[in-house]
PDB file of C-alpha atoms in Angstrom:
ATOM      1  CA  MET A   1      62.096 109.227 114.916  1.00 50.00           C
ATOM      2  CA  SER A   2      59.962 107.381 117.422  1.00 53.00           C
ATOM      3  CA  ALA A   3      60.254 104.097 115.587  1.00 59.00           C
ATOM      4  CA  GLN A   4      63.971 104.403 115.024  1.00 68.00           C
ATOM      5  CA  PRO A   5      65.922 101.612 116.721  1.00 73.00           C
ATOM      6  CA  ASP A   6      68.766 102.635 119.001  1.00 72.00           C
ATOM      7  CA  ASN A   7      71.445 101.169 116.763  1.00 88.00           C
ATOM      8  CA  GLN A   8      70.220 103.355 113.928  1.00 93.00           C
ATOM      9  CA  ILE A   9      70.624 106.361 116.152  1.00 94.00           C
ATOM     10  CA  ARG A  10      74.152 105.348 116.946  1.00 94.00           C
ATOM     11  CA  GLU A  11      74.853 104.801 113.287  1.00 95.00           C
ATOM     12  CA  ALA A  12      73.458 108.233 112.446  1.00 96.00           C
ATOM     13  CA  ILE A  13      75.684 109.807 115.100  1.00 97.00           C
ATOM     14  CA  THR A  14      78.753 107.979 113.830  1.00 97.00           C
ATOM     15  CA  THR A  15      78.006 109.067 110.282  1.00 97.00           C
ATOM     16  CA  ALA A  16      77.402 112.664 111.345  1.00 97.00           C
ATOM     17  CA  ILE A  17      80.710 112.804 113.202  1.00 98.00           C
ATOM     18  CA  ARG A  18      82.502 111.285 110.243  1.00 97.00           C
ATOM     19  CA  ASP A  19      80.909 113.499 107.614  1.00 97.00           C
ATOM     20  CA  ASN A  20      81.148 116.842 109.399  1.00 97.00           C
ATOM     21  CA  GLU A  21      84.600 118.230 110.032  1.00 96.00           C
ATOM     22  CA  VAL A  22      83.335 120.317 112.944  1.00 97.00           C
ATOM     23  CA  ILE A  23      80.192 119.165 114.704  1.00 98.00           C
ATOM     24  CA  LEU A  24      78.677 120.180 118.000  1.00 98.00           C
ATOM     25  CA  PHE A  25      76.164 118.094 119.904  1.00 98.00           C
ATOM     26  CA  MET A  26      74.295 120.486 122.140  1.00 98.00           C
ATOM     27  CA  LYS A  27      71.120 121.212 124.033  1.00 97.00           C
ATOM     28  CA  GLY A  28      69.002 123.444 121.831  1.00 97.00           C
ATOM     29  CA  THR A  29      70.257 125.168 118.728  1.00 97.00           C
ATOM     30  CA  PRO A  30      72.990 127.745 118.114  1.00 97.00           C
ATOM     31  CA  GLU A  31      70.255 130.391 117.771  1.00 96.00           C
ATOM     32  CA  ALA A  32      68.451 129.204 120.866  1.00 97.00           C
ATOM     33  CA  PRO A  33      70.729 127.226 123.162  1.00 97.00           C
ATOM     34  CA  ALA A  34      68.808 125.478 125.933  1.00 96.00           C
ATOM     35  CA  CYS A  35      71.687 125.366 128.393  1.00 93.00           C
ATOM     36  CA  GLY A  36      74.375 127.809 129.475  1.00 93.00           C
ATOM     37  CA  PHE A  37      77.168 125.360 128.729  1.00 95.00           C
ATOM     38  CA  SER A  38      75.944 124.808 125.200  1.00 97.00           C
ATOM     39  CA  ALA A  39      75.533 128.564 124.767  1.00 97.00           C
ATOM     40  CA  ARG A  40      79.092 129.244 125.840  1.00 96.00           C
ATOM     41  CA  THR A  41      80.497 126.600 123.514  1.00 97.00           C
ATOM     42  CA  VAL A  42      78.530 127.984 120.568  1.00 97.00           C
ATOM     43  CA  GLY A  43      79.817 131.443 121.489  1.00 95.00           C
ATOM     44  CA  ALA A  44      83.425 130.283 121.342  1.00 95.00           C
ATOM     45  CA  LEU A  45      82.946 128.712 117.925  1.00 96.00           C
ATOM     46  CA  GLN A  46      81.048 131.677 116.557  1.00 93.00           C
ATOM     47  CA  SER A  47      83.547 134.228 117.765  1.00 91.00           C
ATOM     48  CA  LEU A  48      86.204 132.386 115.794  1.00 92.00           C
ATOM     49  CA  GLY A  49      83.958 132.488 112.752  1.00 90.00           C
ATOM     50  CA  ALA A  50      84.043 128.726 112.700  1.00 91.00           C
ATOM     51  CA  ARG A  51      81.582 126.906 110.536  1.00 92.00           C
ATOM     52  CA  PHE A  52      80.099 123.972 112.315  1.00 96.00           C
ATOM     53  CA  ALA A  53      77.267 121.525 112.133  1.00 98.00           C
ATOM     54  CA  ALA A  54      75.047 121.325 115.187  1.00 98.00           C
ATOM     55  CA  VAL A  55      72.786 118.628 116.539  1.00 98.00           C
ATOM     56  CA  ASP A  56      70.173 119.273 119.188  1.00 97.00           C
ATOM     57  CA  ILE A  57      70.182 116.242 121.464  1.00 97.00           C
ATOM     58  CA  LEU A  58      67.023 117.181 123.348  1.00 96.00           C
ATOM     59  CA  PRO A  59      64.290 115.841 121.037  1.00 95.00           C
ATOM     60  CA  ASP A  60      65.150 112.205 121.802  1.00 94.00           C
ATOM     61  CA  PRO A  61      66.919 111.057 125.003  1.00 93.00           C
ATOM     62  CA  ARG A  62      68.452 108.177 123.088  1.00 94.00           C
ATOM     63  CA  ILE A  63      70.646 110.572 121.119  1.00 95.00           C
ATOM     64  CA  ARG A  64      72.411 111.556 124.300  1.00 94.00           C
ATOM     65  CA  GLN A  65      72.618 107.974 125.558  1.00 94.00           C
ATOM     66  CA  GLU A  66      74.116 106.695 122.353  1.00 96.00           C
ATOM     67  CA  LEU A  67      76.423 109.672 121.961  1.00 97.00           C
ATOM     68  CA  SER A  68      77.831 109.321 125.468  1.00 95.00           C
ATOM     69  CA  ALA A  69      78.256 105.574 125.041  1.00 94.00           C
ATOM     70  CA  LEU A  70      80.135 106.219 121.831  1.00 95.00           C
ATOM     71  CA  SER A  71      82.299 109.092 123.028  1.00 96.00           C
ATOM     72  CA  GLN A  72      82.810 107.931 126.628  1.00 94.00           C
ATOM     73  CA  TRP A  73      81.966 111.454 127.662  1.00 95.00           C
ATOM     74  CA  PRO A  74      79.101 111.994 130.089  1.00 94.00           C
ATOM     75  CA  THR A  75      78.013 115.560 129.506  1.00 94.00           C
ATOM     76  CA  ILE A  76      76.637 117.822 126.800  1.00 95.00           C
ATOM     77  CA  PRO A  77      77.835 119.754 124.803  1.00 97.00           C
ATOM     78  CA  GLN A  78      80.398 117.685 122.933  1.00 98.00           C
ATOM     79  CA  LEU A  79      82.530 119.125 120.165  1.00 98.00           C
ATOM     80  CA  PHE A  80      84.093 116.881 117.541  1.00 98.00           C
ATOM     81  CA  VAL A  81      86.699 118.031 115.061  1.00 97.00           C
ATOM     82  CA  GLY A  82      87.959 115.721 112.372  1.00 96.00           C
ATOM     83  CA  GLY A  83      86.084 112.811 113.905  1.00 97.00           C
ATOM     84  CA  GLU A  84      87.725 113.247 117.314  1.00 96.00           C
ATOM     85  CA  LEU A  85      86.140 114.401 120.539  1.00 97.00           C
ATOM     86  CA  VAL A  86      87.703 117.720 121.483  1.00 97.00           C
ATOM     87  CA  GLY A  87      85.758 118.121 124.697  1.00 97.00           C
ATOM     88  CA  GLY A  88      82.856 119.792 126.383  1.00 96.00           C
ATOM     89  CA  CYS A  89      82.293 123.359 127.442  1.00 96.00           C
ATOM     90  CA  ASP A  90      85.197 123.519 129.909  1.00 96.00           C
ATOM     91  CA  ILE A  91      87.810 122.252 127.488  1.00 97.00           C
ATOM     92  CA  VAL A  92      86.495 124.238 124.538  1.00 97.00           C
ATOM     93  CA  THR A  93      86.437 127.412 126.637  1.00 95.00           C
ATOM     94  CA  GLU A  94      89.939 126.769 127.917  1.00 95.00           C
ATOM     95  CA  MET A  95      91.217 126.053 124.416  1.00 95.00           C
ATOM     96  CA  PHE A  96      89.508 129.185 123.159  1.00 93.00           C
ATOM     97  CA  ASP A  97      91.241 131.253 125.834  1.00 91.00           C
ATOM     98  CA  THR A  98      94.668 129.817 125.050  1.00 91.00           C
ATOM     99  CA  GLY A  99      94.267 130.092 121.286  1.00 91.00           C
ATOM    100  CA  GLU A 100      94.428 126.334 120.831  1.00 94.00           C
ATOM    101  CA  LEU A 101      90.891 126.221 119.484  1.00 95.00           C
ATOM    102  CA  ALA A 102      91.664 128.760 116.789  1.00 94.00           C
ATOM    103  CA  GLU A 103      94.742 126.785 115.898  1.00 94.00           C
ATOM    104  CA  LEU A 104      92.808 123.535 115.764  1.00 94.00           C
ATOM    105  CA  LEU A 105      90.020 124.970 113.655  1.00 93.00           C
ATOM    106  CA  GLY A 106      92.376 127.029 111.538  1.00 86.00           C
ATOM    107  CA  ALA A 107      94.362 123.964 110.707  1.00 45.00           C
ATOM    108  CA  GLU A 108      91.248 122.154 109.681  1.00 44.00           C
ATOM    109  CA  GLN A 109      89.495 124.933 107.855  1.00 38.00           C
ATOM    110  CA  PRO A 110      90.703 127.884 105.805  1.00 34.00           C
ATOM    111  CA  ALA A 111      90.075 131.148 107.595  1.00 45.00           C
ATOM    112  CA  GLU A 112      87.508 132.399 105.156  1.00 44.00           C
ATOM    113  CA  SER A 113      84.380 133.910 106.535  1.00 42.00           C
ATOM    114  CA  GLY A 114      81.598 131.425 106.200  1.00 43.00           C
ATOM    115  CA  PRO A 115      77.879 131.919 106.509  1.00 42.00           C
ATOM    116  CA  ALA A 116      76.247 132.145 109.897  1.00 41.00           C
ATOM    117  CA  PRO A 117      75.935 128.789 111.612  1.00 44.00           C
ATOM    118  CA  VAL A 118      73.241 126.566 110.225  1.00 44.00           C
ATOM    119  CA  VAL A 119      71.271 124.536 112.660  1.00 45.00           C
ATOM    120  CA  ALA A 120      70.176 120.991 112.294  1.00 45.00           C
ATOM    121  CA  ASN A 121      67.379 119.987 114.571  1.00 45.00           C
ATOM    122  CA  GLY A 122      67.941 116.705 116.313  1.00 44.00           C
ATOM    123  CA  GLY A 123      64.644 115.209 115.214  1.00 42.00           C
ATOM    124  CA  GLY A 124      65.649 112.368 112.967  1.00 55.00           C
ATOM    125  CA  LEU A 125      69.208 113.476 113.591  1.00 65.00           C
ATOM    126  CA  GLN A 126      69.220 115.557 110.468  1.00 55.00           C
ATOM    127  CA  ILE A 127      72.533 117.225 110.187  1.00 64.00           C
ATOM    128  CA  GLU A 128      73.082 120.277 108.144  1.00 52.00           C
ATOM    129  CA  SER A 129      76.628 121.117 107.563  1.00 53.00           C
ATOM    130  CA  GLN A 130      77.569 124.642 106.740  1.00 48.00           C
ATOM    131  CA  ARG A 131      79.537 124.218 103.639  1.00 40.00           C
TER     132      ARG A 131
ATOM    133  CA  MET B   1      71.860 115.217 147.206  1.00 74.00           C
ATOM    134  CA  PRO B   2      75.579 115.606 146.561  1.00 84.00           C
ATOM    135  CA  ASN B   3      77.430 118.490 148.138  1.00 93.00           C
ATOM    136  CA  ALA B   4      80.728 120.187 147.434  1.00 96.00           C
ATOM    137  CA  VAL B   5      82.504 118.666 150.430  1.00 96.00           C
ATOM    138  CA  GLU B   6      81.458 115.166 149.453  1.00 96.00           C
ATOM    139  CA  ILE B   7      82.512 115.672 145.849  1.00 97.00           C
ATOM    140  CA  LYS B   8      85.873 117.022 146.944  1.00 97.00           C
ATOM    141  CA  SER B   9      86.572 114.077 149.234  1.00 97.00           C
ATOM    142  CA  ARG B  10      85.471 111.534 146.645  1.00 97.00           C
ATOM    143  CA  ILE B  11      87.802 113.015 144.014  1.00 98.00           C
ATOM    144  CA  GLU B  12      90.702 113.115 146.456  1.00 98.00           C
ATOM    145  CA  ALA B  13      90.032 109.548 147.612  1.00 98.00           C
ATOM    146  CA  ALA B  14      89.819 108.155 144.100  1.00 97.00           C
ATOM    147  CA  ILE B  15      92.729 109.915 142.392  1.00 97.00           C
ATOM    148  CA  PRO B  16      96.096 109.419 144.071  1.00 96.00           C
ATOM    149  CA  GLY B  17      97.630 112.654 145.336  1.00 96.00           C
ATOM    150  CA  ALA B  18      94.731 114.728 144.056  1.00 97.00           C
ATOM    151  CA  GLN B  19      93.797 118.039 145.584  1.00 98.00           C
ATOM    152  CA  ALA B  20      90.399 119.368 144.701  1.00 98.00           C
ATOM    153  CA  GLU B  21      88.622 122.650 145.224  1.00 98.00           C
ATOM    154  CA  VAL B  22      84.920 122.242 144.703  1.00 97.00           C
ATOM    155  CA  GLU B  23      82.176 124.793 144.822  1.00 96.00           C
ATOM    156  CA  ASP B  24      78.460 124.507 144.420  1.00 95.00           C
ATOM    157  CA  TRP B  25      78.079 126.782 141.455  1.00 89.00           C
ATOM    158  CA  THR B  26      74.448 127.687 141.823  1.00 86.00           C
ATOM    159  CA  GLY B  27      73.824 126.744 145.422  1.00 86.00           C
ATOM    160  CA  GLY B  28      71.298 124.232 144.160  1.00 87.00           C
ATOM    161  CA  GLY B  29      73.289 121.094 144.897  1.00 88.00           C
ATOM    162  CA  ASP B  30      73.501 119.972 141.288  1.00 89.00           C
ATOM    163  CA  HIS B  31      75.863 122.303 139.426  1.00 92.00           C
ATOM    164  CA  PHE B  32      79.407 122.072 140.690  1.00 95.00           C
ATOM    165  CA  ARG B  33      82.693 123.557 139.683  1.00 96.00           C
ATOM    166  CA  ALA B  34      85.938 121.789 140.539  1.00 97.00           C
ATOM    167  CA  LYS B  35      89.588 122.578 140.178  1.00 98.00           C
ATOM    168  CA  VAL B  36      91.624 119.394 140.462  1.00 98.00           C
ATOM    169  CA  VAL B  37      95.388 119.095 140.688  1.00 98.00           C
ATOM    170  CA  ALA B  38      96.889 115.610 140.566  1.00 98.00           C
ATOM    171  CA  PRO B  39     100.392 114.435 139.696  1.00 97.00           C
ATOM    172  CA  GLY B  40      98.830 111.547 137.764  1.00 96.00           C
ATOM    173  CA  PHE B  41      97.461 114.007 135.208  1.00 97.00           C
ATOM    174  CA  ALA B  42     100.950 114.554 133.846  1.00 96.00           C
ATOM    175  CA  GLY B  43     101.206 113.296 130.304  1.00 96.00           C
ATOM    176  CA  LEU B  44      97.442 112.967 129.895  1.00 96.00           C
ATOM    177  CA  SER B  45      95.419 115.067 127.497  1.00 95.00           C
ATOM    178  CA  ARG B  46      92.720 117.342 128.900  1.00 95.00           C
ATOM    179  CA  ILE B  47      90.107 114.885 127.692  1.00 96.00           C
ATOM    180  CA  GLU B  48      91.793 112.061 129.579  1.00 96.00           C
ATOM    181  CA  GLN B  49      92.181 114.167 132.712  1.00 97.00           C
ATOM    182  CA  HIS B  50      88.531 115.125 132.708  1.00 97.00           C
ATOM    183  CA  ARG B  51      87.441 111.564 131.980  1.00 96.00           C
ATOM    184  CA  LEU B  52      89.401 110.421 135.005  1.00 96.00           C
ATOM    185  CA  VAL B  53      87.517 112.848 137.231  1.00 97.00           C
ATOM    186  CA  TYR B  54      84.156 112.077 135.645  1.00 96.00           C
ATOM    187  CA  SER B  55      84.792 108.362 136.132  1.00 96.00           C
ATOM    188  CA  VAL B  56      84.767 108.894 139.892  1.00 97.00           C
ATOM    189  CA  PHE B  57      81.055 109.678 139.626  1.00 96.00           C
ATOM    190  CA  GLY B  58      79.922 107.419 136.802  1.00 93.00           C
ATOM    191  CA  GLU B  59      76.223 107.655 136.130  1.00 90.00           C
ATOM    192  CA  GLU B  60      75.786 110.407 138.689  1.00 94.00           C
ATOM    193  CA  ILE B  61      77.107 112.878 136.123  1.00 92.00           C
ATOM    194  CA  GLY B  62      74.094 114.002 134.193  1.00 84.00           C
ATOM    195  CA  GLY B  63      71.934 112.528 136.947  1.00 87.00           C
ATOM    196  CA  PRO B  64      72.039 113.944 140.484  1.00 91.00           C
ATOM    197  CA  ILE B  65      75.146 115.887 139.515  1.00 93.00           C
ATOM    198  CA  HIS B  66      73.698 117.819 136.620  1.00 89.00           C
ATOM    199  CA  ALA B  67      76.979 119.484 135.788  1.00 90.00           C
ATOM    200  CA  LEU B  68      80.533 119.252 137.025  1.00 94.00           C
ATOM    201  CA  SER B  69      82.639 121.942 135.430  1.00 95.00           C
ATOM    202  CA  LEU B  70      86.319 121.033 135.536  1.00 96.00           C
ATOM    203  CA  THR B  71      89.709 122.623 135.420  1.00 96.00           C
ATOM    204  CA  THR B  72      92.531 120.118 135.743  1.00 97.00           C
ATOM    205  CA  HIS B  73      96.276 120.478 136.170  1.00 96.00           C
ATOM    206  CA  SER B  74      99.090 118.101 136.943  1.00 95.00           C
ATOM    207  CA  GLU B  75     100.820 120.498 139.326  1.00 89.00           C
TER     208      GLU B  75
END
């Protein structure tokens, strides 16, 4: 990772967002969130039984820099569905409360119970999707 | 170090007609929670509304302002 140029990081992020229907960029992992906002966002997704890919942005500060430059969104976490930024913790929580999140995810994914969330560590930006 | 009063007045100065309630969430001067009502939010998505508020602070978000939790409404 240390030798990876910034543009490769951006490319990896772009690819990850494109290839994963639901992907969360967060601090820490779904099992061990490193920030309350990330924890709450994971909680909303998990309580809907949503399957999502997760990227820990902490291992390399450039992941966050490139992500925010790409998404025009300054904070972490960031949830993308279908390649589009849905929002951070506030918006995801609000959409969870109103049922919009369920609707959004339900429309994108059949409501079958998937496996527990799989975590991809940010090192090397390896993404593991949960399909 | 930013404070809630300063954040409130900067939001209200930057967004026409905006009314903001801001609280220092943790008392530590870096985690804030704001409720912002502005007529200009009408017709904008939540993302766009929040971006508008974040844009008031630019690089300070994630820097001195570690977190600014937002609720936005047009009225």
